[in-house]
C-alpha atoms as a PDB file:
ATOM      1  CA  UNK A   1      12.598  -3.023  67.727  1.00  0.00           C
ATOM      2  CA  UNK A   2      10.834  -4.676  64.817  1.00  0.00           C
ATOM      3  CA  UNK A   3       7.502  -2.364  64.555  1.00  0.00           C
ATOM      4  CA  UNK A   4       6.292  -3.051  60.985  1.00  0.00           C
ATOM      5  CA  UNK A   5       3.856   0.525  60.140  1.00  0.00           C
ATOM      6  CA  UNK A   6       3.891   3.332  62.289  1.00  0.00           C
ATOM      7  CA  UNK A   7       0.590   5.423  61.810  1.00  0.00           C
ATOM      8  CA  UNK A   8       1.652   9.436  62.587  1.00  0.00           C
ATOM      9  CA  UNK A   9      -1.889  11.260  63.380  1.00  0.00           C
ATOM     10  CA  UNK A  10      -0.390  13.909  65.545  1.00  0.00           C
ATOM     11  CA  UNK A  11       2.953  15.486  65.904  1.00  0.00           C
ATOM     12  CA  UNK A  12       5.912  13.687  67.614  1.00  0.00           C
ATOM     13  CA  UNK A  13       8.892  13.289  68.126  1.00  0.00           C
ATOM     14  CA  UNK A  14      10.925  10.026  68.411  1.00  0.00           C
ATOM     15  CA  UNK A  15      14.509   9.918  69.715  1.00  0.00           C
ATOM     16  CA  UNK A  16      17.230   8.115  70.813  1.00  0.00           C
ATOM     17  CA  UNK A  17      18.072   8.705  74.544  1.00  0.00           C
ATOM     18  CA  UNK A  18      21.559   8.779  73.987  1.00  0.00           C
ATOM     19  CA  UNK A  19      23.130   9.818  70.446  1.00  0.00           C
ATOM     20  CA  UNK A  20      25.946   7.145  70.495  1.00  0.00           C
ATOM     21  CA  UNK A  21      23.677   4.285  71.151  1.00  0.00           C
ATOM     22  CA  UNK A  22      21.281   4.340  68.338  1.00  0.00           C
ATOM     23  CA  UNK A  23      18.496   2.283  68.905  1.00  0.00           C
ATOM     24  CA  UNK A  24      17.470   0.060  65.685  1.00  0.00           C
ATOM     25  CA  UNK A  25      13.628   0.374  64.452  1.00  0.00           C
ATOM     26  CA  UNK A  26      13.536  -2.380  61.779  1.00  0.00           C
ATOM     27  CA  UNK A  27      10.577  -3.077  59.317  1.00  0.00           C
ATOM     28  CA  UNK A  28       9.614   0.534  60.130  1.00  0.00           C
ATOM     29  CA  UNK A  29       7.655   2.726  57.403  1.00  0.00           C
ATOM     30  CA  UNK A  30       5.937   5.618  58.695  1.00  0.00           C
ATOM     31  CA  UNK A  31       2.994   6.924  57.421  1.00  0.00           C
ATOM     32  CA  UNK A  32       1.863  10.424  58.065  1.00  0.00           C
ATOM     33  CA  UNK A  33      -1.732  11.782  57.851  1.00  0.00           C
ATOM     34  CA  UNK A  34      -3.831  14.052  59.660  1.00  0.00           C
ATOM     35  CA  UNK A  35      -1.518  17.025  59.339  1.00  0.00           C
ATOM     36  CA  UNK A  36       1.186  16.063  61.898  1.00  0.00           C
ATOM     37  CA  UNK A  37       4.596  16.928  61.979  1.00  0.00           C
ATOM     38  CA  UNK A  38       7.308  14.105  62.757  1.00  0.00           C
ATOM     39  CA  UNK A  39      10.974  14.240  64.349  1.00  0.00           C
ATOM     40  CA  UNK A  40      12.922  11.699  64.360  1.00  0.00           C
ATOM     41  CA  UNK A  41      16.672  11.928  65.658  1.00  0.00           C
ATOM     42  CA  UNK A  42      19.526   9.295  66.656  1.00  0.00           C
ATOM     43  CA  UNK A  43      18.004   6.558  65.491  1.00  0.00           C
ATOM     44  CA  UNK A  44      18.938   3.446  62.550  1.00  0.00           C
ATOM     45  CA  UNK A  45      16.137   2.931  60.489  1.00  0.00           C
ATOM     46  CA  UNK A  46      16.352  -0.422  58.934  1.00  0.00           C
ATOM     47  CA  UNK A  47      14.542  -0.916  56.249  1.00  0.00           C
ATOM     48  CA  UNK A  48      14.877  -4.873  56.267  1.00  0.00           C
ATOM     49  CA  UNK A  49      11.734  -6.840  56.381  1.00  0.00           C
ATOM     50  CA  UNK A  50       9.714  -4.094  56.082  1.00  0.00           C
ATOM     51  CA  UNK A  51       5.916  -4.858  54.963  1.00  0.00           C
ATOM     52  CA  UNK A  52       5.951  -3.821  51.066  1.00  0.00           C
ATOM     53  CA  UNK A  53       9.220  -2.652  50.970  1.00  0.00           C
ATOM     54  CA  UNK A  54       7.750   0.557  50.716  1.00  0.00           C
ATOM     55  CA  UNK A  55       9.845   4.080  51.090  1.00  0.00           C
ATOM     56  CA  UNK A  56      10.853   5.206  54.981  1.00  0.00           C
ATOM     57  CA  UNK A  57       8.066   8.080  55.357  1.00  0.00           C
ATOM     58  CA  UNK A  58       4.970   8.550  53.277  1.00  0.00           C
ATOM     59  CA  UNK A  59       2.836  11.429  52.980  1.00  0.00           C
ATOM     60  CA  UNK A  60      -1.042  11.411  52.746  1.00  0.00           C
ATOM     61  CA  UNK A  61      -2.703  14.817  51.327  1.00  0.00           C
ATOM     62  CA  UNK A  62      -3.205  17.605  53.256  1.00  0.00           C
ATOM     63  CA  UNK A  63      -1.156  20.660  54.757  1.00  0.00           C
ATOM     64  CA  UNK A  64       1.286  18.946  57.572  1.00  0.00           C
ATOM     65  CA  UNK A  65       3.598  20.672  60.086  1.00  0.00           C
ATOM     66  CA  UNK A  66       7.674  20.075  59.725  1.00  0.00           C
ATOM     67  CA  UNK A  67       9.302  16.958  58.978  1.00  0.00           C
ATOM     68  CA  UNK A  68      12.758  17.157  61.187  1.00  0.00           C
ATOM     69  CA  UNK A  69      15.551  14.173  60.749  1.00  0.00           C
ATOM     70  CA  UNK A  70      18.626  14.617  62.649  1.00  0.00           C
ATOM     71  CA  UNK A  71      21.474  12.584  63.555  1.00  0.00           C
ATOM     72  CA  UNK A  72      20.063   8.578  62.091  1.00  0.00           C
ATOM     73  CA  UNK A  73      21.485   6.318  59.907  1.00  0.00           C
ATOM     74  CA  UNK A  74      18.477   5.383  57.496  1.00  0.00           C
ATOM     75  CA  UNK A  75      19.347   2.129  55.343  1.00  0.00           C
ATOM     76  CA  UNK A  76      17.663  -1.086  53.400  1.00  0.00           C
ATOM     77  CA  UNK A  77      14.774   0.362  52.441  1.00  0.00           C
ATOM     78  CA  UNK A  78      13.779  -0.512  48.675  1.00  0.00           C
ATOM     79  CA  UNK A  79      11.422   1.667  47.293  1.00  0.00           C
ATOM     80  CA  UNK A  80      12.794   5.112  48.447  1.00  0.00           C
ATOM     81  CA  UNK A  81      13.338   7.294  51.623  1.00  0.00           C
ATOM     82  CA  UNK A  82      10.014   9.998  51.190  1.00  0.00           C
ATOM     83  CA  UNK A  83       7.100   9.712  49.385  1.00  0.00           C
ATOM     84  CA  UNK A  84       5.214  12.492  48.524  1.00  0.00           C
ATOM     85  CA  UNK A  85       2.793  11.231  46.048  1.00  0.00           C
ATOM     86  CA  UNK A  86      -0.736  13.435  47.270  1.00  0.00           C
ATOM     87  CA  UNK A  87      -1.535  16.644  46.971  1.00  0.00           C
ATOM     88  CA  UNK A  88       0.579  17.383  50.213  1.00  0.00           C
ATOM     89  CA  UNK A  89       1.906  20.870  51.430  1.00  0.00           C
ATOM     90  CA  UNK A  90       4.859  19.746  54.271  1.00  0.00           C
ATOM     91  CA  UNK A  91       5.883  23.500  55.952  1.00  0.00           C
ATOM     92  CA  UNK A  92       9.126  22.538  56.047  1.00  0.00           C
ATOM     93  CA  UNK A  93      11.642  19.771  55.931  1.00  0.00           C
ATOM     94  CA  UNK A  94      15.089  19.184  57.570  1.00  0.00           C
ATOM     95  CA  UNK A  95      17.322  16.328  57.397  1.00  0.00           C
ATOM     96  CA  UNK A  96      20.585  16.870  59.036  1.00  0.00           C
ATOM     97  CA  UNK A  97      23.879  14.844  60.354  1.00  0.00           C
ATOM     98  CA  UNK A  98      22.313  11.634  58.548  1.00  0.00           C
ATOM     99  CA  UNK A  99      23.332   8.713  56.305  1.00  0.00           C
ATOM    100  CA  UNK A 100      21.290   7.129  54.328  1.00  0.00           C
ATOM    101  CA  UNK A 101      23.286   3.841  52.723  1.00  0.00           C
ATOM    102  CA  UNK A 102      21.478   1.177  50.182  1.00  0.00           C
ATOM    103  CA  UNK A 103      18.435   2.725  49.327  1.00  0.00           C
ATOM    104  CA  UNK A 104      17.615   0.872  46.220  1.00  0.00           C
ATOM    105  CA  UNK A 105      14.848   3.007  44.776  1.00  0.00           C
ATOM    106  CA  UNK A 106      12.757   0.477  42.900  1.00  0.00           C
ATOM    107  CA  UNK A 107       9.956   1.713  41.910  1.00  0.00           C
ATOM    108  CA  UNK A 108      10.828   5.215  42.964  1.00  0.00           C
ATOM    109  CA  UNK A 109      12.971   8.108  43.694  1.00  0.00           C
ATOM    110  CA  UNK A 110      15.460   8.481  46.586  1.00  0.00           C
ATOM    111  CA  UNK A 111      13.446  12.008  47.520  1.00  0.00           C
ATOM    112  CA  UNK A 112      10.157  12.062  45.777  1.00  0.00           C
ATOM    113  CA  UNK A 113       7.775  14.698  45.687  1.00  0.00           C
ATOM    114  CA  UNK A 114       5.314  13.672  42.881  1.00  0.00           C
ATOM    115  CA  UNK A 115       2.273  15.899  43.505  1.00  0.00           C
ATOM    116  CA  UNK A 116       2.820  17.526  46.391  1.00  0.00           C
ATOM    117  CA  UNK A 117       5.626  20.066  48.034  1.00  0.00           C
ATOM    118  CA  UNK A 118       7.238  22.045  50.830  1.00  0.00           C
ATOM    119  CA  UNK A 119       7.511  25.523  51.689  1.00  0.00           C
ATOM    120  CA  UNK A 120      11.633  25.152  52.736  1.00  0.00           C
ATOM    121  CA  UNK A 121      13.951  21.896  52.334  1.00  0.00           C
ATOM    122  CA  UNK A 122      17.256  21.472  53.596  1.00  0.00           C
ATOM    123  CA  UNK A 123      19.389  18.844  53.313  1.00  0.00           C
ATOM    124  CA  UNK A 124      22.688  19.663  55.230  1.00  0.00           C
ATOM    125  CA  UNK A 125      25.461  17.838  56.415  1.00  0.00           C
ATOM    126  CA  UNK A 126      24.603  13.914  55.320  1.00  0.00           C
ATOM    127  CA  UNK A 127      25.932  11.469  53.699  1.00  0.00           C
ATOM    128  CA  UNK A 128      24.311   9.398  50.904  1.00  0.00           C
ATOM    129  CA  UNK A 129      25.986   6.193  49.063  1.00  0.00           C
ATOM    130  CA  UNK A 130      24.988   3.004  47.619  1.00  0.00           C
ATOM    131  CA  UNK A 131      21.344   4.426  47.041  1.00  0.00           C
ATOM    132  CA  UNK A 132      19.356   5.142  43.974  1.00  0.00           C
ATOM    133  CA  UNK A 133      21.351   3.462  41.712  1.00  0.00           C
ATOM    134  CA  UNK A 134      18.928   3.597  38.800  1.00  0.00           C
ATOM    135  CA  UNK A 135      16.698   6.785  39.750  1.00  0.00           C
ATOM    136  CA  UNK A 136      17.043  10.188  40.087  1.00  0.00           C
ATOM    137  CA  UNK A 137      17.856  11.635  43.833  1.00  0.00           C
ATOM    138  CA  UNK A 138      16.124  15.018  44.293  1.00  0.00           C
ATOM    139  CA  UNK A 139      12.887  14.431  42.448  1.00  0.00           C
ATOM    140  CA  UNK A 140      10.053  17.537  43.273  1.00  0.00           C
ATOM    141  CA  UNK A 141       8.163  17.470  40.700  1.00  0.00           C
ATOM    142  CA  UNK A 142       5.717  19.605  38.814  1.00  0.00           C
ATOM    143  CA  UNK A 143       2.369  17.740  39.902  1.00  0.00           C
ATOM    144  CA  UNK A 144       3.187  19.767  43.436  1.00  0.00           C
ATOM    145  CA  UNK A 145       3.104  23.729  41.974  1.00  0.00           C
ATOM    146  CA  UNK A 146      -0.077  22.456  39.816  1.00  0.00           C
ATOM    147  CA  UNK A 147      -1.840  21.436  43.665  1.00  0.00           C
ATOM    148  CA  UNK A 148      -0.134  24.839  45.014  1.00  0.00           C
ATOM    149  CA  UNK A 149       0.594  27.008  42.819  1.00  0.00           C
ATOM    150  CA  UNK A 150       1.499  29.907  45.230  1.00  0.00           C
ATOM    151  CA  UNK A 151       3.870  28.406  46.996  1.00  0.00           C
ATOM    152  CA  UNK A 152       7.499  28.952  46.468  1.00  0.00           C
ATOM    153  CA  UNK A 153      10.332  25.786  47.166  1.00  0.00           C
ATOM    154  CA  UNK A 154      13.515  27.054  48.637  1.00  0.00           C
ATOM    155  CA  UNK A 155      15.857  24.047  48.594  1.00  0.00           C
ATOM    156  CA  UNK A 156      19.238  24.038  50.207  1.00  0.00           C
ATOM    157  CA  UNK A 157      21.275  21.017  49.768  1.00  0.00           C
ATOM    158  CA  UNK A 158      24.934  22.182  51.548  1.00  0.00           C
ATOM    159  CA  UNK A 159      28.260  20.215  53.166  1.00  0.00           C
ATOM    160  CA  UNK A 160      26.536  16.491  51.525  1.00  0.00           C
ATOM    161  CA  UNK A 161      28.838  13.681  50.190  1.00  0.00           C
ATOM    162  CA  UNK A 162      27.373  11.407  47.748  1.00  0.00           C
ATOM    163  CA  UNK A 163      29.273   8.460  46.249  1.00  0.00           C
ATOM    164  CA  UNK A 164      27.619   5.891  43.895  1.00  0.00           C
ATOM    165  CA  UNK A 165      23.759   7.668  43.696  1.00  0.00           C
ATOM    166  CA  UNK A 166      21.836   8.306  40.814  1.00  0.00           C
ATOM    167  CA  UNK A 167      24.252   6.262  39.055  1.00  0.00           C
ATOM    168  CA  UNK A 168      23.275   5.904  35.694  1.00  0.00           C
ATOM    169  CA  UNK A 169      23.361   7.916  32.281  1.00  0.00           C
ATOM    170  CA  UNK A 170      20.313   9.218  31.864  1.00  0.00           C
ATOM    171  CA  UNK A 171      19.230   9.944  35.839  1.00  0.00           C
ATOM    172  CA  UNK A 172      19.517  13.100  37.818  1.00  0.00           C
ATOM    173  CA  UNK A 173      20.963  14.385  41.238  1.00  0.00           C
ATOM    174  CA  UNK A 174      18.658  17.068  40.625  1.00  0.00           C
ATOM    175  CA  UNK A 175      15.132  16.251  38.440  1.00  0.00           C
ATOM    176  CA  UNK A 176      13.371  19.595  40.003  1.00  0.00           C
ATOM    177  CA  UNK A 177      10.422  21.102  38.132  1.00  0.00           C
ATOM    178  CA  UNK A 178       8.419  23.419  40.583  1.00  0.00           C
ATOM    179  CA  UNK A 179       7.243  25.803  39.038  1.00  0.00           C
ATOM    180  CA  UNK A 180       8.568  28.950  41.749  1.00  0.00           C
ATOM    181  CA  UNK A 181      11.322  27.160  43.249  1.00  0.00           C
ATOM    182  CA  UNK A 182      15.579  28.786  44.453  1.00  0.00           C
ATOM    183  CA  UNK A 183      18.287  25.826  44.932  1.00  0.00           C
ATOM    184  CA  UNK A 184      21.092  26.599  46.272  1.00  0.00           C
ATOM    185  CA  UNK A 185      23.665  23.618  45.823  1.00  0.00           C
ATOM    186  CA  UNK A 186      26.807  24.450  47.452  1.00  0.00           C
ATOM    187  CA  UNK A 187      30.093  22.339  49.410  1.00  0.00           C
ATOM    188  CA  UNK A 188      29.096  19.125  48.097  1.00  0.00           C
ATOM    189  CA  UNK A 189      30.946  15.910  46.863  1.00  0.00           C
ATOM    190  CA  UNK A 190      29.662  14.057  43.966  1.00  0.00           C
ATOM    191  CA  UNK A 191      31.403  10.774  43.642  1.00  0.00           C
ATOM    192  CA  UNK A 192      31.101   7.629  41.295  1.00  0.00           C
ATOM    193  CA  UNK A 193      28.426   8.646  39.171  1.00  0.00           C
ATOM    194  CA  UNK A 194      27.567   8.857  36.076  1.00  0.00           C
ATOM    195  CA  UNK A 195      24.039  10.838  36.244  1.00  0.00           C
ATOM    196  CA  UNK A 196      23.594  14.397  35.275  1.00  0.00           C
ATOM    197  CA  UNK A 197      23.671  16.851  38.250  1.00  0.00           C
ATOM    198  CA  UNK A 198      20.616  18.082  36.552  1.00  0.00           C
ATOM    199  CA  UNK A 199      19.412  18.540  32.745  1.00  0.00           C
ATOM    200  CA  UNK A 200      16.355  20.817  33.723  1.00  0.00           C
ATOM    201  CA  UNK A 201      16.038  24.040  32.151  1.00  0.00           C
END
């Protein structure tokens, strides 16, 4: 299915109907306003062709229900794979059982929360290579505790494999600079890298 934009207003969920048939959305960038929550699960997103080679979901500002990706393969998208670049409060994110494979990350990070934040953020069982191979990976940075500064990040990132990301001297698996934040990094490979697992104090 070549769909170009998807405009999320209100919460939904798309899925594949059957987990070993995948169905392909290609061109598709979804952008999420309005406060909606989005799950998407056993699908390929294919970046290829998309409008402005933009990143796979972007965030407008506001205070939006969960984010839930489970099961896809996410690839070819250039800019990124989430853009948080609003003042934007998600309640929780969870991407699980998931590769993501030649993300190039020009003009951004492969995660990137710029200004905005979320409550709880897993990232659990994926794999990740060929992506980001001039940016940092994790990026959640401080413009989100300056728009809210009384929320607290806990970040789990468990049982991931990534192999050629981040993958130059002076880039980051982890650039994280929330003010109240807990990571807990734990049972993953890091392979064919050369960026810092983090140099944040």
């Amino acid at each position: 299915y070549t769909s170009g934009d998807i405009a999320i207003t209100r919460s939904i969920s798309i899925k594949g109907a059957r987990p070993s048939e995948k169905p392909v959305l290609k061109g598709t960038i979804f952008r999420v306003s309005d406060g909606a929550g989005l799950e998407l699960k056993d699908l390929t997103l294919d970046g290829t062709g998309s409008l402005d080679g933009n990143q796979t979901i972007i965030y407008a500002a506001g205070t939006f229900k969960n984010l839930v990706i489970d099961g896809c393969n996410i690839t070819n998208y250039t800019k990124g794979s989430m853009y948080v670049n609003n003042a934007t409060l998600i309640e929780a994110v969870s991407i699980t059982n998931t590769v993501y494979s030649n993300i190039e990350c020009n003009g951004g990070d492969f995660i990137d929360f710029r200004n905005g934040l979320t409550r709880k953020f897993d990232f659990i069982n994926n794999t990740a290579y060929n992506s980001a191979l001039a940016r940092d990976f994790f990026r959640m940075d401080a413009g989100g505790s300056t728009n809210f500064p009384d929320v607290k990040s806990i970040i789990t990132i468990r049982n991931n494999t990534f192999n050629n990301v981040a993958n130059g001297n002076n880039r980051r698996i982890l650039y994280i600079r929330l003010a109240s934040h807990e990571i807990t990094f734990e049972k993953n490979i890091l392979s064919n890298t050369l960026g810092y697992y983090t140099n944040q104090a």
